Short mmCIF file of C-alpha atoms and ligand atoms in Angstrom, two decimals:
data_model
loop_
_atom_site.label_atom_id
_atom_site.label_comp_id
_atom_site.label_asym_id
_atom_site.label_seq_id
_atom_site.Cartn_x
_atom_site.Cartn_y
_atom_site.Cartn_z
CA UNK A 1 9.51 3.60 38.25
CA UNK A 2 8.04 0.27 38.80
CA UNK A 3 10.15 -2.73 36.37
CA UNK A 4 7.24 -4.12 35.68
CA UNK A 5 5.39 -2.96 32.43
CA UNK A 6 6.34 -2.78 29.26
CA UNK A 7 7.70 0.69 27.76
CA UNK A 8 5.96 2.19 24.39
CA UNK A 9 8.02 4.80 22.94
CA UNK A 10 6.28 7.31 21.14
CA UNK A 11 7.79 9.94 18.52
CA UNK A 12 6.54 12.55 16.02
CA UNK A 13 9.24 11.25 13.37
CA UNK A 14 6.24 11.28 10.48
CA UNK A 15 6.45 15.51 10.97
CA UNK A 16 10.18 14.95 9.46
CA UNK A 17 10.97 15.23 5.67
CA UNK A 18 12.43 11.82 5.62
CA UNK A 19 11.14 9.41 8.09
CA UNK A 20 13.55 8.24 10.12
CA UNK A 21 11.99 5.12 10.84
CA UNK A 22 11.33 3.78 7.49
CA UNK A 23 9.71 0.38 8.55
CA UNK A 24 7.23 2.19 10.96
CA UNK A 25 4.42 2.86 7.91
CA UNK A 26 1.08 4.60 8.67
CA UNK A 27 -2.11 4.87 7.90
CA UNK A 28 -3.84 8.29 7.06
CA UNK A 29 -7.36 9.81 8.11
CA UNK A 30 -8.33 12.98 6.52
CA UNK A 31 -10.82 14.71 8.32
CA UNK A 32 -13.20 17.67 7.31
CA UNK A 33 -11.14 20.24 8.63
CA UNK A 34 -9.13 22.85 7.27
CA UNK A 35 -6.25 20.80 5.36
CA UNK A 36 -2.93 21.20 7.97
CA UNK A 37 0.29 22.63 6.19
CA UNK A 38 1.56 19.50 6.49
CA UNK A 39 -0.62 17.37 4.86
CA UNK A 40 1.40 16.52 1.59
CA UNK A 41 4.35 15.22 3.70
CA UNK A 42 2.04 12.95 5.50
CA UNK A 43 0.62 11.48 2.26
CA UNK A 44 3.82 10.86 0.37
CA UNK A 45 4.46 8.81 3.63
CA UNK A 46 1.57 6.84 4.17
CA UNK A 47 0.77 3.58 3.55
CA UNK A 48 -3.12 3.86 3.01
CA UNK A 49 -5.14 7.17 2.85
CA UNK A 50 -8.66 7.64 3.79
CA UNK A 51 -10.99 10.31 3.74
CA UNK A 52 -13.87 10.36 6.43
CA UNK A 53 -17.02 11.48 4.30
CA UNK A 54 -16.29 15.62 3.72
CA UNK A 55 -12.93 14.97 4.29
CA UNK A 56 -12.77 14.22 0.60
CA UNK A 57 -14.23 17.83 -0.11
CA UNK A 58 -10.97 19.13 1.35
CA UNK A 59 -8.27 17.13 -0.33
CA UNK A 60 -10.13 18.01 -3.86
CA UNK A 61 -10.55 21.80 -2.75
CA UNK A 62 -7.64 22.46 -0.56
CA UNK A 63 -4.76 19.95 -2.25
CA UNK A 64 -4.41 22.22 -5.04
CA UNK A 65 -3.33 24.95 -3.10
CA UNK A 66 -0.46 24.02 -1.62
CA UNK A 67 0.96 23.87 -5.31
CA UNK A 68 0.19 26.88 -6.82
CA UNK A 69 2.49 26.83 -9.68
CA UNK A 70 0.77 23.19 -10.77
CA UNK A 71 -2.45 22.51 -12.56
CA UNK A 72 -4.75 21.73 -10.02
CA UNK A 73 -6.45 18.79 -11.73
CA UNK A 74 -2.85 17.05 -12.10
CA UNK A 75 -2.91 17.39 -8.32
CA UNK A 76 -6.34 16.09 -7.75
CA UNK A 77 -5.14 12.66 -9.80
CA UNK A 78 -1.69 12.64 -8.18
CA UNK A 79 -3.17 12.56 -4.53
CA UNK A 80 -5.72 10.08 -4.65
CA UNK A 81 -7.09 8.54 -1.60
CA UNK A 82 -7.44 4.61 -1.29
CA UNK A 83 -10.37 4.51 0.41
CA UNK A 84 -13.58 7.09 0.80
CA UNK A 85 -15.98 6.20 4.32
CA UNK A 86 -18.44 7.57 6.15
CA UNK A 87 -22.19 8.26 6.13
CA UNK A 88 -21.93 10.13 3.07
CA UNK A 89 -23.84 13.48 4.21
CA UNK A 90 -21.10 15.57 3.49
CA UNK A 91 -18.87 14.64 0.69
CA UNK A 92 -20.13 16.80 -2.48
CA UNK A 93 -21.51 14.64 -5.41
CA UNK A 94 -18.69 16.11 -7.86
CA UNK A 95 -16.64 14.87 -5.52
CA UNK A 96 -17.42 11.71 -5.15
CA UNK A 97 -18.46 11.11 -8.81
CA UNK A 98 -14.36 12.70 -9.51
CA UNK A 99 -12.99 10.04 -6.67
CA UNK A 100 -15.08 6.90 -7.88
CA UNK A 101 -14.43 7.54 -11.65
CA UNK A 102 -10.44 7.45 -10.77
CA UNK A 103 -10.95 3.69 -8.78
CA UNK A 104 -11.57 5.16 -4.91
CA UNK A 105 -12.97 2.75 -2.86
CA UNK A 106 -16.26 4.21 -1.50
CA UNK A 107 -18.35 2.90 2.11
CA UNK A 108 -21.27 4.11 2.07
CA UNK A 109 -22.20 3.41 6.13
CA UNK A 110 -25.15 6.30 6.13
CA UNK A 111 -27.40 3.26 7.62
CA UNK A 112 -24.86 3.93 10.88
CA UNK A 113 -25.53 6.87 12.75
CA UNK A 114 -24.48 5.69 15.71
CA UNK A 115 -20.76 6.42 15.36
CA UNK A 116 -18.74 9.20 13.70
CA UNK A 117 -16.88 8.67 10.31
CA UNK A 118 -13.28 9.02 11.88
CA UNK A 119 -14.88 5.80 13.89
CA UNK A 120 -15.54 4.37 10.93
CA UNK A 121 -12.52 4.87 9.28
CA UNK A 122 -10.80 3.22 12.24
CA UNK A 123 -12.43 0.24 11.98
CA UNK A 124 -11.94 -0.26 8.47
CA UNK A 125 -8.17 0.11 9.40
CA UNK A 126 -8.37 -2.07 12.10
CA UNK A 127 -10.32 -4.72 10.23
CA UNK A 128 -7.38 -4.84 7.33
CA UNK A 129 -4.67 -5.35 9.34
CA UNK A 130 -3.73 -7.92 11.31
CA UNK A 131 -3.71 -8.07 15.26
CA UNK A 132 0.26 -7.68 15.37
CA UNK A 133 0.19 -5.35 12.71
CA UNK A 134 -2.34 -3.39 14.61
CA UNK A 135 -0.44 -2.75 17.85
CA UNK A 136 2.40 -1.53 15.55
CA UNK A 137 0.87 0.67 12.90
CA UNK A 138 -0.27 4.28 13.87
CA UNK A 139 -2.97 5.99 12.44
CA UNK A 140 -2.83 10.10 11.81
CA UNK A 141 -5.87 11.90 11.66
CA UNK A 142 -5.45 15.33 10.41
CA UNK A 143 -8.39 17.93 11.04
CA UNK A 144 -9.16 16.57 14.44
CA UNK A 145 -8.76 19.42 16.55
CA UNK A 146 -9.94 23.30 15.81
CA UNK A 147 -13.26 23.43 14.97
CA UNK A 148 -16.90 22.37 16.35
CA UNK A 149 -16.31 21.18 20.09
CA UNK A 150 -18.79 17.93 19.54
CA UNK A 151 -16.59 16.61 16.49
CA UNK A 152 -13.21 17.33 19.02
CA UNK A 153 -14.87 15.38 22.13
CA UNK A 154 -16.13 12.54 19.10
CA UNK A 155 -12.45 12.53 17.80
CA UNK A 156 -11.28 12.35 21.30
CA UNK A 157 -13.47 9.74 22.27
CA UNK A 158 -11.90 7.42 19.43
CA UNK A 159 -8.70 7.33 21.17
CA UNK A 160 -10.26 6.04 24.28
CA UNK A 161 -12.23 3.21 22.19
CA UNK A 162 -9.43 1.99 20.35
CA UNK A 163 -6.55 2.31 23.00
CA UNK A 164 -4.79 -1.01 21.66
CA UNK A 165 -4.31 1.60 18.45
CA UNK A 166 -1.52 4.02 17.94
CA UNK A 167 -4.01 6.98 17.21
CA UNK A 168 -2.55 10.45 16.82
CA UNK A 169 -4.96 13.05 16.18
CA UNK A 170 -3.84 16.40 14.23
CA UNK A 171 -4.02 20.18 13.80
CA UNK A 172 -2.08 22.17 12.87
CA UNK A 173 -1.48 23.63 16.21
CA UNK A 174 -0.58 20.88 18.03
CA UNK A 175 -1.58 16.77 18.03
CA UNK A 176 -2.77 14.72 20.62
CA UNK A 177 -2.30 10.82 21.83
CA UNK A 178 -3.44 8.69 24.44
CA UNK A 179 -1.10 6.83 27.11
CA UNK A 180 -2.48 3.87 28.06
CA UNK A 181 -1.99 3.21 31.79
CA UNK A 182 -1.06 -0.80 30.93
CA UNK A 183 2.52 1.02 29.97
CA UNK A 184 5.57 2.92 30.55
CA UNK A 185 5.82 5.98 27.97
CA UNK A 186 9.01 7.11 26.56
CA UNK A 187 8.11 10.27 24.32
CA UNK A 188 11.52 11.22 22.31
CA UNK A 189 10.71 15.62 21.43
CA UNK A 190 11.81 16.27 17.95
CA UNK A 191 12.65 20.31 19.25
CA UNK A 192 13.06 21.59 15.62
CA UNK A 193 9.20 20.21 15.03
CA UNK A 194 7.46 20.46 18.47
CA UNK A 195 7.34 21.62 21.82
CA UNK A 196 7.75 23.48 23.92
CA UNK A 197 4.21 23.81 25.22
CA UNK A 198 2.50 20.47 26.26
CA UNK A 199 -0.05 19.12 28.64
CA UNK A 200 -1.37 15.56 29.90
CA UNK A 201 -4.36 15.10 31.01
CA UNK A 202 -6.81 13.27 32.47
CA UNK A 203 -9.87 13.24 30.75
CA UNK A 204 -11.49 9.63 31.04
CA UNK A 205 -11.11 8.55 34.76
CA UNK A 206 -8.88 10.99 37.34
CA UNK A 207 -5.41 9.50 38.21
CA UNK A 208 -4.61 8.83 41.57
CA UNK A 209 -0.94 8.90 40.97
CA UNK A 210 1.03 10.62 38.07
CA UNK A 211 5.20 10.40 37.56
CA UNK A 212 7.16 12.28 34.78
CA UNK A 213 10.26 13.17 33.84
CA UNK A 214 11.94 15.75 31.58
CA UNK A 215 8.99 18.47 32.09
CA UNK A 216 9.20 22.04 33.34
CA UNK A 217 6.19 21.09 35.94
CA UNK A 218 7.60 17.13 36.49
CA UNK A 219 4.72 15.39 38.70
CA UNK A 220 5.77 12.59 41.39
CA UNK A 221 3.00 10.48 42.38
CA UNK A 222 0.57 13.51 41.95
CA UNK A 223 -3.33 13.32 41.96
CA UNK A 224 -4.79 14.99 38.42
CA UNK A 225 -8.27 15.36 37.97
CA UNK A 226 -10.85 17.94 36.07
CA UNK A 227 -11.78 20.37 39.19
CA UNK A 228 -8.53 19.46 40.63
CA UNK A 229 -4.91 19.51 39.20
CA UNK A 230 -4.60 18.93 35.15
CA UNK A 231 -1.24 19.50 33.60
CA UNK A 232 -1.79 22.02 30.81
CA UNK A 233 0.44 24.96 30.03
CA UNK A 234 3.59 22.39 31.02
CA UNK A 235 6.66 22.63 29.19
CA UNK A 236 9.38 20.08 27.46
CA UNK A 237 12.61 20.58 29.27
CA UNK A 238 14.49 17.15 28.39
CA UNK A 239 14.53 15.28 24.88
CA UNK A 240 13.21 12.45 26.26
CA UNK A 241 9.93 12.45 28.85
CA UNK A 242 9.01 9.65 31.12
CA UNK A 243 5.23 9.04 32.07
CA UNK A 244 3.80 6.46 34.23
CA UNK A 245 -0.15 6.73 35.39
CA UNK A 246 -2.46 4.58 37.02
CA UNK A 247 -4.96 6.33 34.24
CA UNK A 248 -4.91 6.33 30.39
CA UNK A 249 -3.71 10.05 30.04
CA UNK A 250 -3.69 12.35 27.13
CA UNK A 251 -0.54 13.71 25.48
CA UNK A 252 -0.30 16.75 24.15
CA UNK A 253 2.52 18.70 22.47
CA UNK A 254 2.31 22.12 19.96
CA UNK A 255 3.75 21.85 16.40
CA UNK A 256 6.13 24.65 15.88
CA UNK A 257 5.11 26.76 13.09
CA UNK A 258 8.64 27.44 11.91
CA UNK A 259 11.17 24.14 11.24
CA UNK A 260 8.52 22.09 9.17
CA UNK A 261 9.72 20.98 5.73
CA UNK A 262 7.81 22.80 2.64
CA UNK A 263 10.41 21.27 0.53
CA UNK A 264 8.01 18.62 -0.76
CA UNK A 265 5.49 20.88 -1.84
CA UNK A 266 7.19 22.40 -4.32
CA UNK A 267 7.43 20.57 -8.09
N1 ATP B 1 -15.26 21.08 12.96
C1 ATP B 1 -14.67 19.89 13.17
N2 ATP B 1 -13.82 19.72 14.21
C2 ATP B 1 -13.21 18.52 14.42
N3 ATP B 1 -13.42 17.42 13.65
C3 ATP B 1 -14.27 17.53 12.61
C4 ATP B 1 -14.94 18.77 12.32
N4 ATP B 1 -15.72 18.58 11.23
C5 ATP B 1 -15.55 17.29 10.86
N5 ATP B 1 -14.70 16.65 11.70
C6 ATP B 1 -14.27 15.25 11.62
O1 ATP B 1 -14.37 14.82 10.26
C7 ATP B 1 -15.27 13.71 10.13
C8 ATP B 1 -16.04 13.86 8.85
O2 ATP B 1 -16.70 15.10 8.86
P1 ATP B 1 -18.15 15.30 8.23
O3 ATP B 1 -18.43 16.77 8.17
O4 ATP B 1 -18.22 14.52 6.98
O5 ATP B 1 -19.03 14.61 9.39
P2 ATP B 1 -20.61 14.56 9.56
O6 ATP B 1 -20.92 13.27 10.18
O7 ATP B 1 -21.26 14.89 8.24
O8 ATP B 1 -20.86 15.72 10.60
P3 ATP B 1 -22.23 16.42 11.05
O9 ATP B 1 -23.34 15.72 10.34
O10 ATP B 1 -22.25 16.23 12.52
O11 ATP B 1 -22.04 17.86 10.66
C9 ATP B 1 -16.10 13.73 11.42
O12 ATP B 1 -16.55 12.44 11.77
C10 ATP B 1 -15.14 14.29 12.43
O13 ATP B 1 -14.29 13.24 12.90
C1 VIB B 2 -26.95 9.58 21.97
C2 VIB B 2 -26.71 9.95 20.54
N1 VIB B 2 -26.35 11.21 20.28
C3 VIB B 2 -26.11 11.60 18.99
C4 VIB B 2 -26.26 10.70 17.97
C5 VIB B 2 -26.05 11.17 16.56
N2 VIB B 2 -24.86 10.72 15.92
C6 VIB B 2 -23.80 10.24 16.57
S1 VIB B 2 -22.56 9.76 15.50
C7 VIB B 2 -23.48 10.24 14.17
C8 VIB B 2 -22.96 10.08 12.78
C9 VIB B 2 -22.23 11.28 12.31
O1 VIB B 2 -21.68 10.98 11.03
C10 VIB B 2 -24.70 10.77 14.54
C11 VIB B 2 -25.74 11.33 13.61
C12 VIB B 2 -26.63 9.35 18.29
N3 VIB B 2 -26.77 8.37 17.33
N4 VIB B 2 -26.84 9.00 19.59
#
């Protein structure tokens, strides 16, 4: 590997009960998706929590259920998010009126309809940070994947606008991350969380040359491109993968259904 550029390590240490990083804080997006198992863990965590327009809907509906044995209202005051935005065509007007009565921030941006709510979230993120802070804070969207194909490609399309900003985008199947060509990527597998099944691929611009380590299917200088070679169906062989591209590649890895903590959803 060239000595050149700058490495950008990348881990899914926010899937673990206690984060092992506990300076590296993040920001939340909760989509309109089918709540991931997950999601409580990811609150408790997060610095700021947003819900993009209907995304609200499913944190009042779908919060509650992951604590059965508590009174669901208790719940709905407990996990309040910070900040509601979007264009406001989804989010149900109990909801709102429950979320604005308890001190939520609500954007109404329904003048925009030029850009998705997860783009508008991201921007409000963006804009209340500051540029170093930026480049260092990551931003989970959860609901991103799974679902109507336009939303996915919109979702996916955010990554590729903001590539200065650590966007992961969730299911609960897998997540997905850009690697920006500008560096070298160390990605450090959490094997008890994720893996083995993961893919990169090129989905803005075709790479000429590819170079991995610590994959089933390694590539060495290798041409990817949609009606040529993509890397899907690869698997995690090492702890630690290398990736170097003269394209910004996706990164994808499954979530392992068995190994994540349900400790914290219980009272
Ligand atoms: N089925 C889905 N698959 C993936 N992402 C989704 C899906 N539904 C919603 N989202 C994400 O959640 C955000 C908020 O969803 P919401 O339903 O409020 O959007 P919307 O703008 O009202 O959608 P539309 O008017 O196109 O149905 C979207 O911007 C998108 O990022
Ligand atoms: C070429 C083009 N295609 C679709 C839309 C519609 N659109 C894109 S994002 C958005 C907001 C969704 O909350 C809407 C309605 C557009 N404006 N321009």
């Amino acid at each position: 590997m060239s000595s050149a550029m700058d490495v950008m390590t990348h881990s899914s240490s926010f899937l673990l009960p206690t984060e092992e990083t506990p300076g590296k804080r993040y920001a939340l997006v909760v989509l309109n998706q089918n709540l991931p198992r997950f999601t409580p863990l990811l609150w408790e965590h997060a610095k700021v929590r947003l819900c993009a327009d209907g995304g609200a809907n499913r944190i009042y509906d779908e919060l509650p259920l992951f604590f059965p044995h508590e009174d669901a209202s208790s719940i709905r005051h407990r996990y309040k998010p910070d900040v509601i935005k979007g264009d406001m065509d989804s989010i149900r007007p109990d909801v709102l009126d429950f979320y604005l009565t308890l001190g939520t921030k609500v954007i109404d941006e329904s003048h925009d309809q030029d850009t998705t709510d997860l783009d508008k979230c991201i921007l409000y993120i963006r804009d209340s940070a500051s540029n170093q802070e930026t480049s260092r804070f990551q931003i989970l969207a959860t609901g991103a994947l799974g679902g109507r194909f336009d939303h996915e490609a919109g979702n996916l399309n955010v990554l590729y606008r903001y590539p200065d900003t650590r966007i992961v985008l969730l299911s609960d199947d897998c997540l997905i991350q850009l690697l920006p060509k500008t560096h070298l990527h160390e990605i450090h597998i959490h094997s008890s969380l994720e893996g083995p099944h993961c893919g990169l691929i090129p989905i803005g611009t075709p790479s000429a040359k590819t170079t991995t380590s610590g994959l089933k299917w390694d590539l060495s200088n290798t041409e990817m491109r949609f009606g040529g070679l993509i890397s899907t169906s690869n698997l995690v062989k090492e702890e630690k993968i290398t990736v170097e591209s003269d394209s910004d590649l996706l990164w994808t890895i499954s979530i392992k259904k068995t190994g994540l903590p349900v400790e914290s959803n219980t009272p």
